[in-house]
Amino acid sequence: MDYAYVFKYIIIGDINVGKSCLLLQFTDKRFQSAHDCTIGVEFGSRIVNVAEKGVKLQIWDTAGQEQFRSIIRSYYRGAAGALLVYDITKRTTFDHLTMWINDLRNYSTSNMVIVLIGNKCDLSDRREVQKEEGEAFARDHGLIFIETSAKTAVNVEDAFIKTAREICNKIDDGVFDLTNEMCGIKIHHKLPNENPNTRRNSNPNQTSGC
Amino acid sequence: MTQPSAQQLYVSDMTDDEIELLKKLEEANRRIEYDTKSPVNTTQNPLANLRSPESYHEQLRQDSVSSDLSNVTTDSDANLENEWIIWNKIINNWSIYIKKKPQWIKDMIRASVPIHFRPLVWQCLAKVNTSIAKEKYIDYMKMTSSCEKIIRRDISRTYPEHDFFKEKHGIGQERLFNVIKAYSLFDREVGYCQGIGFIVGLLLMHMPEEEAFAVLVSIMQDFSMRDMYKPDMFCLCLCMYQLECMIQEFLPNLYRHFQTENFNTSMYASSWFLTLFTTQFPLNIVSHVMDLFLSEGIEIIFRIAIALLEIHQNELMVLSMEDMLKYFQKEVPVKHENDHESLFQRAFAVQYNGKKMKKLEKDYMIIHKEEQEEQIEIRRLRNENRLLKQRVENLEKESATLANRLIEGQVLNAQYAEETDQLKHENYTLKKQLEENNNQNINKTIIQNNNQNLLDDNIISNDKEELEVLRETVQNLTSKNRNLQSTPHVEIAALQEELTLVKMRDAEAQVSINELRQRIADLNYEWQLHSSKCKTIREKNNLNESNPTDDAYDLIAHELISLKMREAQLDCDNKILSQKLMDSDTQKQVSYNQIKRQDDEMQRVRLELEESRIRENELRTQLNEIKNQLRDGELKQKEDSMMLRIREVESTQAIGELRQKIAELEVQNQELISHGQIMDEKDLQEKLAELQDEVLRLRLLLTLYRKQPNSTNIDYEESEDGSLTTSLPLLSSINHRLSSSSTILFPTSFISSNHHLRQSTPSLFPTFSSTQPSIS
């Protein structure tokens, strides 16, 4: 599948909130409860269709433990989108969000699109964080909010694609400096010669689509 | 990483008896192990020692190490035996060998450690026998760690596909948990860090919990792995930097490729260092890596990393970042599963320069410091930026509101402009209409003027008339007002006018009187003329008597003249009468005026009278008041006089009293004087008493003298008072009598005897004694 852009994503959040599972669900469409814990960072990618064009998502899945913070911080800077994940069945993971947001704001590019993900929504009987709280937090910090389940795949696709759409909107608004690789967006240069034209032609449609 | 075929082979090779034997041996070994609890001690039993790792290993990891085992079993027996003998010797005399031939041991380890000796070698290398960690382990088991929750979560994610650790809450997972927990308690700073589990897992595949814990402690502390896991992971970052520099040095092309692909060292190599390749390679390689790590330290990780990159350089050079990651994840482990010898040989061949690494460390320290400073600076700038952005936002908001206001203002302006235009237009149209109307009006008025000119005029004139009337009334009123204001003057003026009129009339009357007198004179003169004429005529007539007509004529003329005279007189009377009338009129006027004035005066007088009456009343009241005051004064005076009289009486009384008092006082005075005299007498009495005392004394003396012969005094005494006896008691009684009688005597004869007594004190006694009997 051809694609026009490469978006760099980063998945962050407390330990054991299901970051790797989200990635696995998104890239491989499967759920694996037992897998190696993430040492440092792990990687996954998938091409999705956003607003009538292909976008390749390069997703860096990070270790949730405090100690790895200094390593994963270097990944913040080159990312266009961040999936900040918490576990709806564990209040502490929600309480740590402010710290994560501060970390992101301190080390990322300012135009980063952040989506707040309340994961494990399939376990609503053990819910400790209400949806409204998540929504309120997202509203206060200017984030996109979505509740997902990496296990049942509910909203997982949406979470990634919504972020991509938001980034597309920002590109169309000219917010990103695409010549700077640090913004986390790359124009895919290996496209055939005809494609740039079609892309240019399709630009007006994108604005409406995004 | 698993070789089911080999395992099957191995299992199928063994007979039932052999399995039985193996089990027995295993049990025996375990017992021995648990009794001694020391790898050195266990080595004292070579056979058990030789067999124990194998059996233990088999129990723990049938699948992963089976390849090794199969290799061992398929190797030539002679070589194997030789190797085992050598390693047995090394283990038994470890302390000697490691001192004397460290390089040889290093080489031996590099060559490979037999799988059965591996646990012992690791324990020897980790110096477990001298470590205190093992003893503490049991204590740690009883304690609870704050990291337990996280450890528990990660347990199922450590070697999740490995049989030993697969089972949830199975023996493998429990041991893993125990050792990790113990370490988190042992090293509170590091606590638990993801990645440790893989190393612990590897150790637990080779040895029991306590030994695994001891080796882990050694790895962490002696081999500085704990620095890797410290909260800031500084050591890991340093290793990344060092590796990057090494790649740049040894593999410049690959380094450039990595750079262009943004392929960061930490993306693939961080787990190599953190878990000592346990997450990268199959377990047979990983075990040997552990051999080498415990023998040579972190250096070997660098060597292997460089060797690995070198081997796969060509493949990596054509791959993108993503594919390289996948390549490391999937291709590399598979490629080395069976061929690990070449990898290690390459690794040993890498020219590792310790000094250079130290230099790189120093460089990195500087870089890190700079980075940190930069970070601080960036954070500061970010904060500033945020604040500025907020300000900008605020200002933008302000400007937006201002712009809105401006727009609103402009809109209003435009509206006003429109309105004014409309108004102007309306104005214009109205003006036009007005003009038209005016024109029409003019036309109409012209026509109407023609038709209704008179009416209009009438109306106007009516209006004017009314106006004039009103003005007149106003004027009248004002004049009246003025007249009213100037009435006194007018009255005076009127009186003056009257006066002048009267004078004029008087003058006229005089003139007319003069005229009348003149006329009378004229008439008299004419009458005389006429009478004279008549006389002459009569004389003539008398003379002529013949003429009767002439007589008639004369008569008539006479009559005429008399008539004229009468007429003149009547006129005169008339005039006089009119004059009198006039006079009376004027008099009447004057009197009228006088009456008026008198009336005025009367009124004034009345007013004055009233005023005076009021005054009189006031005065009367004042008078009354004064009278009252006077009466009061008189009363007061009377009272005062009464009071004075009373006072006089009182004072006279007081005087009388005072006089009485004076008299009394005089009496008192006299009394006092007499009293004073009495007082003097008292003194005298006292003196008398004294004298009597003296008399007594003298008498006593006398009695004393009497006792002696030739005492004339006593004789005298006896003769003087014959009744007295010579006894003393009698004397005293006499003396008493004397004193009492003298007190009675005094008031009557004190004055006369006073002087005498005083003068005759020495002779007092005889006089008294002489008087005494007469009184008594």
PDB file of C-alpha atoms in Angstrom, chain A residues 3 6 8 15-17 20 28 32-46 56-58 60 63-71 73-75 77 90 92-93 102 104-110 181-182 186 190, chain B residues 150 153-154 156-161 189-196 198 229-234 236-237 240 260-268 270-271 274-275 279 320-323 325-326 329 375 378-379 382-383 386 389:
ATOM      1  CA  TYR A   3       1.456   6.242   1.463  1.00  0.00           C
ATOM      2  CA  VAL A   6       5.021   8.965   7.733  1.00  0.00           C
ATOM      3  CA  LYS A   8       5.808   9.108  14.229  1.00  0.00           C
ATOM      4  CA  ILE A  15       3.519   0.419  33.735  1.00  0.00           C
ATOM      5  CA  ASN A  16       1.106  -2.350  32.755  1.00  0.00           C
ATOM      6  CA  VAL A  17      -1.689  -0.153  31.394  1.00  0.00           C
ATOM      7  CA  SER A  20       2.220  -2.911  24.115  1.00  0.00           C
ATOM      8  CA  ASP A  28      -1.246  -7.301  14.214  1.00  0.00           C
ATOM      9  CA  GLN A  32      -1.528 -11.379  23.652  1.00  0.00           C
ATOM     10  CA  SER A  33      -1.830 -11.289  27.407  1.00  0.00           C
ATOM     11  CA  ALA A  34       1.605 -12.870  27.924  1.00  0.00           C
ATOM     12  CA  HIS A  35       4.469 -11.205  26.155  1.00  0.00           C
ATOM     13  CA  ASP A  36       7.897  -9.969  27.094  1.00  0.00           C
ATOM     14  CA  CYS A  37       7.785  -6.784  29.079  1.00  0.00           C
ATOM     15  CA  THR A  38       9.100  -3.814  27.193  1.00  0.00           C
ATOM     16  CA  ILE A  39      12.724  -3.056  27.839  1.00  0.00           C
ATOM     17  CA  GLY A  40      13.401   0.482  26.683  1.00  0.00           C
ATOM     18  CA  VAL A  41      11.378   0.913  23.525  1.00  0.00           C
ATOM     19  CA  GLU A  42       9.661  -1.318  21.020  1.00  0.00           C
ATOM     20  CA  PHE A  43       8.483  -0.579  17.586  1.00  0.00           C
ATOM     21  CA  GLY A  44       5.509  -1.224  15.386  1.00  0.00           C
ATOM     22  CA  SER A  45       4.137   0.238  12.189  1.00  0.00           C
ATOM     23  CA  ARG A  46       1.090   0.161   9.989  1.00  0.00           C
ATOM     24  CA  LYS A  56       2.315   5.229   7.587  1.00  0.00           C
ATOM     25  CA  LEU A  57       2.274   5.214  11.354  1.00  0.00           C
ATOM     26  CA  GLN A  58       5.574   4.433  13.001  1.00  0.00           C
ATOM     27  CA  TRP A  60       7.247   3.608  19.413  1.00  0.00           C
ATOM     28  CA  ALA A  63       8.627   1.061  28.857  1.00  0.00           C
ATOM     29  CA  GLY A  64       6.301   2.383  31.503  1.00  0.00           C
ATOM     30  CA  GLN A  65       8.639   2.135  34.418  1.00  0.00           C
ATOM     31  CA  GLU A  66       9.995   5.310  35.943  1.00  0.00           C
ATOM     32  CA  GLN A  67      13.625   4.288  35.387  1.00  0.00           C
ATOM     33  CA  PHE A  68      13.226   4.261  31.635  1.00  0.00           C
ATOM     34  CA  ARG A  69      11.933   7.813  31.543  1.00  0.00           C
ATOM     35  CA  SER A  70      15.343   9.229  30.672  1.00  0.00           C
ATOM     36  CA  ILE A  71      15.652   6.853  27.727  1.00  0.00           C
ATOM     37  CA  ARG A  73      12.342  11.083  26.619  1.00  0.00           C
ATOM     38  CA  SER A  74      14.592  11.131  23.583  1.00  0.00           C
ATOM     39  CA  TYR A  75      11.695   9.592  21.651  1.00  0.00           C
ATOM     40  CA  ARG A  77      11.048  14.916  20.498  1.00  0.00           C
ATOM     41  CA  LYS A  90      -6.398   1.560  38.284  1.00  0.00           C
ATOM     42  CA  THR A  92      -3.107   5.567  40.216  1.00  0.00           C
ATOM     43  CA  THR A  93      -2.455   5.307  36.495  1.00  0.00           C
ATOM     44  CA  ASN A 102       4.289  17.707  31.975  1.00  0.00           C
ATOM     45  CA  LEU A 104       5.521  15.499  27.223  1.00  0.00           C
ATOM     46  CA  ARG A 105       5.229  19.279  27.242  1.00  0.00           C
ATOM     47  CA  ASN A 106       8.794  19.583  28.449  1.00  0.00           C
ATOM     48  CA  TYR A 107      10.418  17.255  25.969  1.00  0.00           C
ATOM     49  CA  SER A 108       8.188  17.142  22.905  1.00  0.00           C
ATOM     50  CA  THR A 109       7.571  19.493  20.043  1.00  0.00           C
ATOM     51  CA  SER A 110       4.835  21.913  20.906  1.00  0.00           C
ATOM     52  CA  GLU A 181      12.316  16.067  10.822  1.00  0.00           C
ATOM     53  CA  MET A 182      11.891  16.696  14.513  1.00  0.00           C
ATOM     54  CA  LYS A 186       7.936  12.852   6.920  1.00  0.00           C
ATOM     55  CA  LYS A 190       9.647   7.109  -2.710  1.00  0.00           C
TER      56      LYS A 190
ATOM     57  CA  ILE B 150       5.008  -4.308  39.903  1.00  0.00           C
ATOM     58  CA  ARG B 153       2.831  -7.879  37.099  1.00  0.00           C
ATOM     59  CA  ASP B 154       6.072  -8.388  35.235  1.00  0.00           C
ATOM     60  CA  SER B 156       4.175 -13.309  33.735  1.00  0.00           C
ATOM     61  CA  ARG B 157       5.934 -11.200  31.137  1.00  0.00           C
ATOM     62  CA  THR B 158       9.388 -12.651  31.783  1.00  0.00           C
ATOM     63  CA  TYR B 159      10.210 -15.561  29.492  1.00  0.00           C
ATOM     64  CA  PRO B 160       6.460 -15.971  28.936  1.00  0.00           C
ATOM     65  CA  GLU B 161       7.086 -18.696  26.364  1.00  0.00           C
ATOM     66  CA  GLU B 189      17.880   2.456  45.531  1.00  0.00           C
ATOM     67  CA  VAL B 190      17.374   0.321  42.463  1.00  0.00           C
ATOM     68  CA  GLY B 191      14.516  -1.670  43.904  1.00  0.00           C
ATOM     69  CA  TYR B 192      12.987  -3.355  40.957  1.00  0.00           C
ATOM     70  CA  CYS B 193      13.641  -2.404  37.385  1.00  0.00           C
ATOM     71  CA  GLN B 194      12.219  -4.024  34.319  1.00  0.00           C
ATOM     72  CA  GLY B 195      14.941  -6.160  32.757  1.00  0.00           C
ATOM     73  CA  ILE B 196      16.296  -7.588  35.971  1.00  0.00           C
ATOM     74  CA  PHE B 198      15.454 -11.734  32.543  1.00  0.00           C
ATOM     75  CA  TYR B 229      19.255   0.096  36.536  1.00  0.00           C
ATOM     76  CA  LYS B 230      19.577   3.164  38.685  1.00  0.00           C
ATOM     77  CA  PRO B 231      16.648   5.581  38.360  1.00  0.00           C
ATOM     78  CA  ASP B 232      18.325   7.906  35.859  1.00  0.00           C
ATOM     79  CA  MET B 233      19.898   5.041  33.847  1.00  0.00           C
ATOM     80  CA  PHE B 234      22.924   7.188  33.377  1.00  0.00           C
ATOM     81  CA  LEU B 236      23.026   2.803  30.152  1.00  0.00           C
ATOM     82  CA  CYS B 237      23.112   6.113  28.331  1.00  0.00           C
ATOM     83  CA  MET B 240      24.930   3.745  24.351  1.00  0.00           C
ATOM     84  CA  THR B 260      20.695   8.756   7.770  1.00  0.00           C
ATOM     85  CA  GLU B 261      17.990   6.388   8.896  1.00  0.00           C
ATOM     86  CA  ASN B 262      17.767   8.050  12.287  1.00  0.00           C
ATOM     87  CA  PHE B 263      18.454   4.683  13.750  1.00  0.00           C
ATOM     88  CA  ASN B 264      19.323   5.451  17.300  1.00  0.00           C
ATOM     89  CA  THR B 265      21.618   3.129  19.218  1.00  0.00           C
ATOM     90  CA  SER B 266      19.189   2.931  22.101  1.00  0.00           C
ATOM     91  CA  MET B 267      16.531   1.576  19.791  1.00  0.00           C
ATOM     92  CA  TYR B 268      18.221  -1.782  19.447  1.00  0.00           C
ATOM     93  CA  SER B 270      19.541  -0.819  25.236  1.00  0.00           C
ATOM     94  CA  SER B 271      18.145  -4.257  25.923  1.00  0.00           C
ATOM     95  CA  LEU B 274      20.191  -4.102  30.359  1.00  0.00           C
ATOM     96  CA  THR B 275      19.493  -7.797  30.016  1.00  0.00           C
ATOM     97  CA  THR B 279      16.100 -10.862  25.281  1.00  0.00           C
ATOM     98  CA  SER B 320      15.382   1.111   6.489  1.00  0.00           C
ATOM     99  CA  MET B 321      15.101   1.870  10.159  1.00  0.00           C
ATOM    100  CA  GLU B 322      11.934  -0.066  10.511  1.00  0.00           C
ATOM    101  CA  ASP B 323      13.269  -3.068   8.719  1.00  0.00           C
ATOM    102  CA  LEU B 325      14.441  -3.134  13.884  1.00  0.00           C
ATOM    103  CA  LYS B 326      12.514  -6.060  12.569  1.00  0.00           C
ATOM    104  CA  GLN B 329      14.009  -8.748  16.399  1.00  0.00           C
ATOM    105  CA  GLN B 375      17.630  20.745  29.343  1.00  0.00           C
ATOM    106  CA  ILE B 378      15.248  24.571  27.556  1.00  0.00           C
ATOM    107  CA  ARG B 379      12.823  24.008  30.368  1.00  0.00           C
ATOM    108  CA  ARG B 382       9.826  26.708  27.606  1.00  0.00           C
ATOM    109  CA  ASN B 383       8.355  28.123  30.743  1.00  0.00           C
ATOM    110  CA  ARG B 386       4.626  29.475  27.787  1.00  0.00           C
ATOM    111  CA  LYS B 389       2.436  32.730  24.812  1.00  0.00           C
TER     112      LYS B 389
END
